[in-house]
mmCIF file of C-alpha atoms and ligand atoms in Angstrom:
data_model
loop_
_atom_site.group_PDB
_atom_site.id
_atom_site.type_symbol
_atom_site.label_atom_id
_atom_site.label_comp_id
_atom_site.label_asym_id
_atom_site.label_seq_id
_atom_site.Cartn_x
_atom_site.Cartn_y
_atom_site.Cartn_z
ATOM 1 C CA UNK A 1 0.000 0.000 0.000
ATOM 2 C CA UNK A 2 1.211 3.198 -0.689
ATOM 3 C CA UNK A 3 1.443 6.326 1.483
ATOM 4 C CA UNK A 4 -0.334 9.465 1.044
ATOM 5 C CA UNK A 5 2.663 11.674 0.241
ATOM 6 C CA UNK A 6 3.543 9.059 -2.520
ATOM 7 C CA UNK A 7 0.149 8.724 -4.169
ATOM 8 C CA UNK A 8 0.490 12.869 -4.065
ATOM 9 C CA UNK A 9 4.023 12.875 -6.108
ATOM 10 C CA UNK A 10 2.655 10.127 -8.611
ATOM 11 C CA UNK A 11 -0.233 12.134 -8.969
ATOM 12 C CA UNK A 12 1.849 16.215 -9.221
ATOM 13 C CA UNK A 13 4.118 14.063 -11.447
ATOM 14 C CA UNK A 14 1.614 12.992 -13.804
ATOM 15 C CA UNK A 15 0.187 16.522 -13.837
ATOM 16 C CA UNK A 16 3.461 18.138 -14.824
ATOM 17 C CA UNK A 17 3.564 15.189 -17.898
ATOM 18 C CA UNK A 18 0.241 16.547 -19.035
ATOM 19 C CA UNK A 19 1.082 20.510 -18.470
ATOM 20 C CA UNK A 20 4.585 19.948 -20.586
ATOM 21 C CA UNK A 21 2.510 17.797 -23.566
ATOM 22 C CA UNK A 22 -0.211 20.823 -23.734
ATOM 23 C CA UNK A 23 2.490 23.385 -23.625
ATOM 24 C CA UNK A 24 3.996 21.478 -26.630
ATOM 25 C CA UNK A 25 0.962 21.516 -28.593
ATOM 26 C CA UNK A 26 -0.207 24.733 -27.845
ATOM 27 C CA UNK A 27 2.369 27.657 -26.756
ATOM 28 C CA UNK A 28 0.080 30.358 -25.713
ATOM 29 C CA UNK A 29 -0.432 28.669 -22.449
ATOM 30 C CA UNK A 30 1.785 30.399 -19.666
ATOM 31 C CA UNK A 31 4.359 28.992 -17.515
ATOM 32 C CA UNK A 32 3.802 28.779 -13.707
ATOM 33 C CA UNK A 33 5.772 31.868 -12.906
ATOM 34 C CA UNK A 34 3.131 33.936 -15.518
ATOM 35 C CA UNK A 35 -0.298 33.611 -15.917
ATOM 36 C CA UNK A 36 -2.810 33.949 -18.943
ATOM 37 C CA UNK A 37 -3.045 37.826 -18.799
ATOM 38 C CA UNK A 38 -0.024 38.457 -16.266
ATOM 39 C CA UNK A 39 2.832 40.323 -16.794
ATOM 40 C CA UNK A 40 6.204 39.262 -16.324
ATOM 41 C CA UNK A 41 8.161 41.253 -13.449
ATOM 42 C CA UNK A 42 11.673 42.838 -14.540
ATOM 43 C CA UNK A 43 13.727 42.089 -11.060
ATOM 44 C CA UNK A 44 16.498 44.503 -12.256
ATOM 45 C CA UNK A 45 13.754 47.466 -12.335
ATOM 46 C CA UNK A 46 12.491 46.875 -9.264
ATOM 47 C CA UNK A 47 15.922 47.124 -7.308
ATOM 48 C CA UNK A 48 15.095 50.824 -5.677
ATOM 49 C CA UNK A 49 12.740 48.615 -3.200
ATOM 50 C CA UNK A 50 14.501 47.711 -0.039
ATOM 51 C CA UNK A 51 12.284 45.144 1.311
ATOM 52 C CA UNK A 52 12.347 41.645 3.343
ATOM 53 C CA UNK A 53 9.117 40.346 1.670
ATOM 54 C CA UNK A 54 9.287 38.252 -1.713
ATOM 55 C CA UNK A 55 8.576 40.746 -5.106
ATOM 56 C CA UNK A 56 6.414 39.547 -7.371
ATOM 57 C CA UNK A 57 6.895 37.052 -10.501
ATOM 58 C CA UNK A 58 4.240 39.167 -12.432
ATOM 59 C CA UNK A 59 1.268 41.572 -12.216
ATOM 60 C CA UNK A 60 -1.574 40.936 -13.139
ATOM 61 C CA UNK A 61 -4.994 42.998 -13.737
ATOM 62 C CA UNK A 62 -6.120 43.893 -10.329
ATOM 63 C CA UNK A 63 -9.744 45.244 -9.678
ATOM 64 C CA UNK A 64 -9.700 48.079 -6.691
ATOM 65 C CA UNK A 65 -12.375 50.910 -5.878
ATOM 66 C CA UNK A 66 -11.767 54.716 -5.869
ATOM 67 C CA UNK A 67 -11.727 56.140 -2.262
ATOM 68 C CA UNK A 68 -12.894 59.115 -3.877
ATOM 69 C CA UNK A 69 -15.500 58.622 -5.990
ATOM 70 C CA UNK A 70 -16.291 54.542 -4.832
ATOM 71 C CA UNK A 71 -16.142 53.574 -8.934
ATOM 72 C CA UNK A 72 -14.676 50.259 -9.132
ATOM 73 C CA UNK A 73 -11.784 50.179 -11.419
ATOM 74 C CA UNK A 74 -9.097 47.796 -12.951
ATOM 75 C CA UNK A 75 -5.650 48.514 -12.498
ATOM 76 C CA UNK A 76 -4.132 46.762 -15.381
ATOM 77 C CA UNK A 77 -0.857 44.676 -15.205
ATOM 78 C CA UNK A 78 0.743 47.045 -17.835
ATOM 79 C CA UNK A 79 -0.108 50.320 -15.506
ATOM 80 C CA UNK A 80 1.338 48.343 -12.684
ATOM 81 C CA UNK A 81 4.578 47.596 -14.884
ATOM 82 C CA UNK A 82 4.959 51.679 -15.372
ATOM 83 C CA UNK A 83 4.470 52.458 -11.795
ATOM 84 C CA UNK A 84 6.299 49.814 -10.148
ATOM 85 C CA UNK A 85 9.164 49.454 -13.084
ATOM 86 C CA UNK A 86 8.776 53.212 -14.694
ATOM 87 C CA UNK A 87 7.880 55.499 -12.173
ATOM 88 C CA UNK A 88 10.029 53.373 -9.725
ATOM 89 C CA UNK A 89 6.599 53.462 -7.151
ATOM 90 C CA UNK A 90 7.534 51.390 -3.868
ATOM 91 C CA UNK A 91 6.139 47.727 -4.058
ATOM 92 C CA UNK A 92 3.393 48.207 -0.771
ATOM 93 C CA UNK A 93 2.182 51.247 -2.773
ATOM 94 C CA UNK A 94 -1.644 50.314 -4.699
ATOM 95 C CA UNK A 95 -3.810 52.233 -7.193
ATOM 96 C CA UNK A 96 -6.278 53.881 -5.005
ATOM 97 C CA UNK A 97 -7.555 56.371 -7.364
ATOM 98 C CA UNK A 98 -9.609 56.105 -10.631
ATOM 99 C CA UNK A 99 -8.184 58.289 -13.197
ATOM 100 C CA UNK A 100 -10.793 61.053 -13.037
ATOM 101 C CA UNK A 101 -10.248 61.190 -9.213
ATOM 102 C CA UNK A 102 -6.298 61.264 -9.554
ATOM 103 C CA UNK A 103 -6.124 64.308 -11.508
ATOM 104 C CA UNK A 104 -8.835 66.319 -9.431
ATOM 105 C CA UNK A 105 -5.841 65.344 -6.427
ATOM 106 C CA UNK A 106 -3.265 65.941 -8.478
ATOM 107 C CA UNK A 107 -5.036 69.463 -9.123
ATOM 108 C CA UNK A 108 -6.091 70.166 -5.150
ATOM 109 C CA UNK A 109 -2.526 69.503 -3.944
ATOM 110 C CA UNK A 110 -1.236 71.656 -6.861
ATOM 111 C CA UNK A 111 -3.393 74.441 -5.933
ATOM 112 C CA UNK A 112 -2.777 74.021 -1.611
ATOM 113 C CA UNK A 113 0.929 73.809 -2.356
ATOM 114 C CA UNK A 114 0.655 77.428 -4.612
ATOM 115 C CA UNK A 115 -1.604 79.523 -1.710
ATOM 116 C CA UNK A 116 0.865 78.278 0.610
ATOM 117 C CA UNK A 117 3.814 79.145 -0.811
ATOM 118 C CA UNK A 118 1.873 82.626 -1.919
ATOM 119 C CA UNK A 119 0.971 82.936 1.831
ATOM 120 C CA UNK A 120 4.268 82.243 3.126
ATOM 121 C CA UNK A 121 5.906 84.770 0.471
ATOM 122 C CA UNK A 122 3.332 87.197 2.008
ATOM 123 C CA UNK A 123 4.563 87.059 5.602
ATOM 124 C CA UNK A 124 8.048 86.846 4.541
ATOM 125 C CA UNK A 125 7.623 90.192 2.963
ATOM 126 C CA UNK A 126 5.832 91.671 5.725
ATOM 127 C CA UNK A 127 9.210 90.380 8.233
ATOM 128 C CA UNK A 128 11.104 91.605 6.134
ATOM 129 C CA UNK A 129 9.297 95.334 6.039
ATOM 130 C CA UNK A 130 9.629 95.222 9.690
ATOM 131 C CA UNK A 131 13.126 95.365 10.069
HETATM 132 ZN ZN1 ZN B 1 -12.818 58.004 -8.502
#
């Protein structure tokens, strides 16, 4: 009689047989480290993270909802690629923001950062009227 952990290698063994002989006949299908619709990782691009966690083999399309607007969006492997690989965006950061959403940020901070730098060249002024 046979034990459980052998009848479990027969059986992955047997499995890997059948992956291989479908790979043969048809290429499209992905290897283990990529999946249908994944995209491979480049490890050299992603050497800015310092981290003790495993990076990813690949990205893959990632469904996540605006904490704006509460649309539920896909963040696509390829926009993952630029940010992670591109951009050079740390590995814990996500896509938290649909498009729409980002910009109107993008716009707010823009607009915070100019009245305080127009308020703080104000009161510099002022200081230096005093003197
Ligand atoms: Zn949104």
């Amino acid at each position: 009689m046979k034990s459980g952990k052998q009848r479990r290698e027969e059986i992955k063994a047997r499995r890997l047989v059948r992956l291989s002989a479908a790979r043969a006949s048809n290429p499209s299908i992905p290897t283990k480290s990529v999946p249908l619709g994944g995209v491979a990782v480049d490890l050299a691009q992603l050497a800015h993270n310092t981290t003790w966690s495993a990076l990813p083999s690949f990205y893959i399309d990632t469904p996540f909802v605006c904490k704006d607007c509460g649309g539920h969006e896909i963040w696509t492997a390829k926009q993952q690629k630029w940010w992670y690989e591109i951009a050079k965006g740390r590995i814990e950061t996500r896509a938290v923001r649909c498009r729409p959403c980002r910009l109107l940020e993008r716009a707010r901070v823009e607009e915070a950062r100019r009245v305080s730098q127009a308020g703080l060249a104000l009161k510099m002024e002022k200081k230096n009227n005093e003197n």
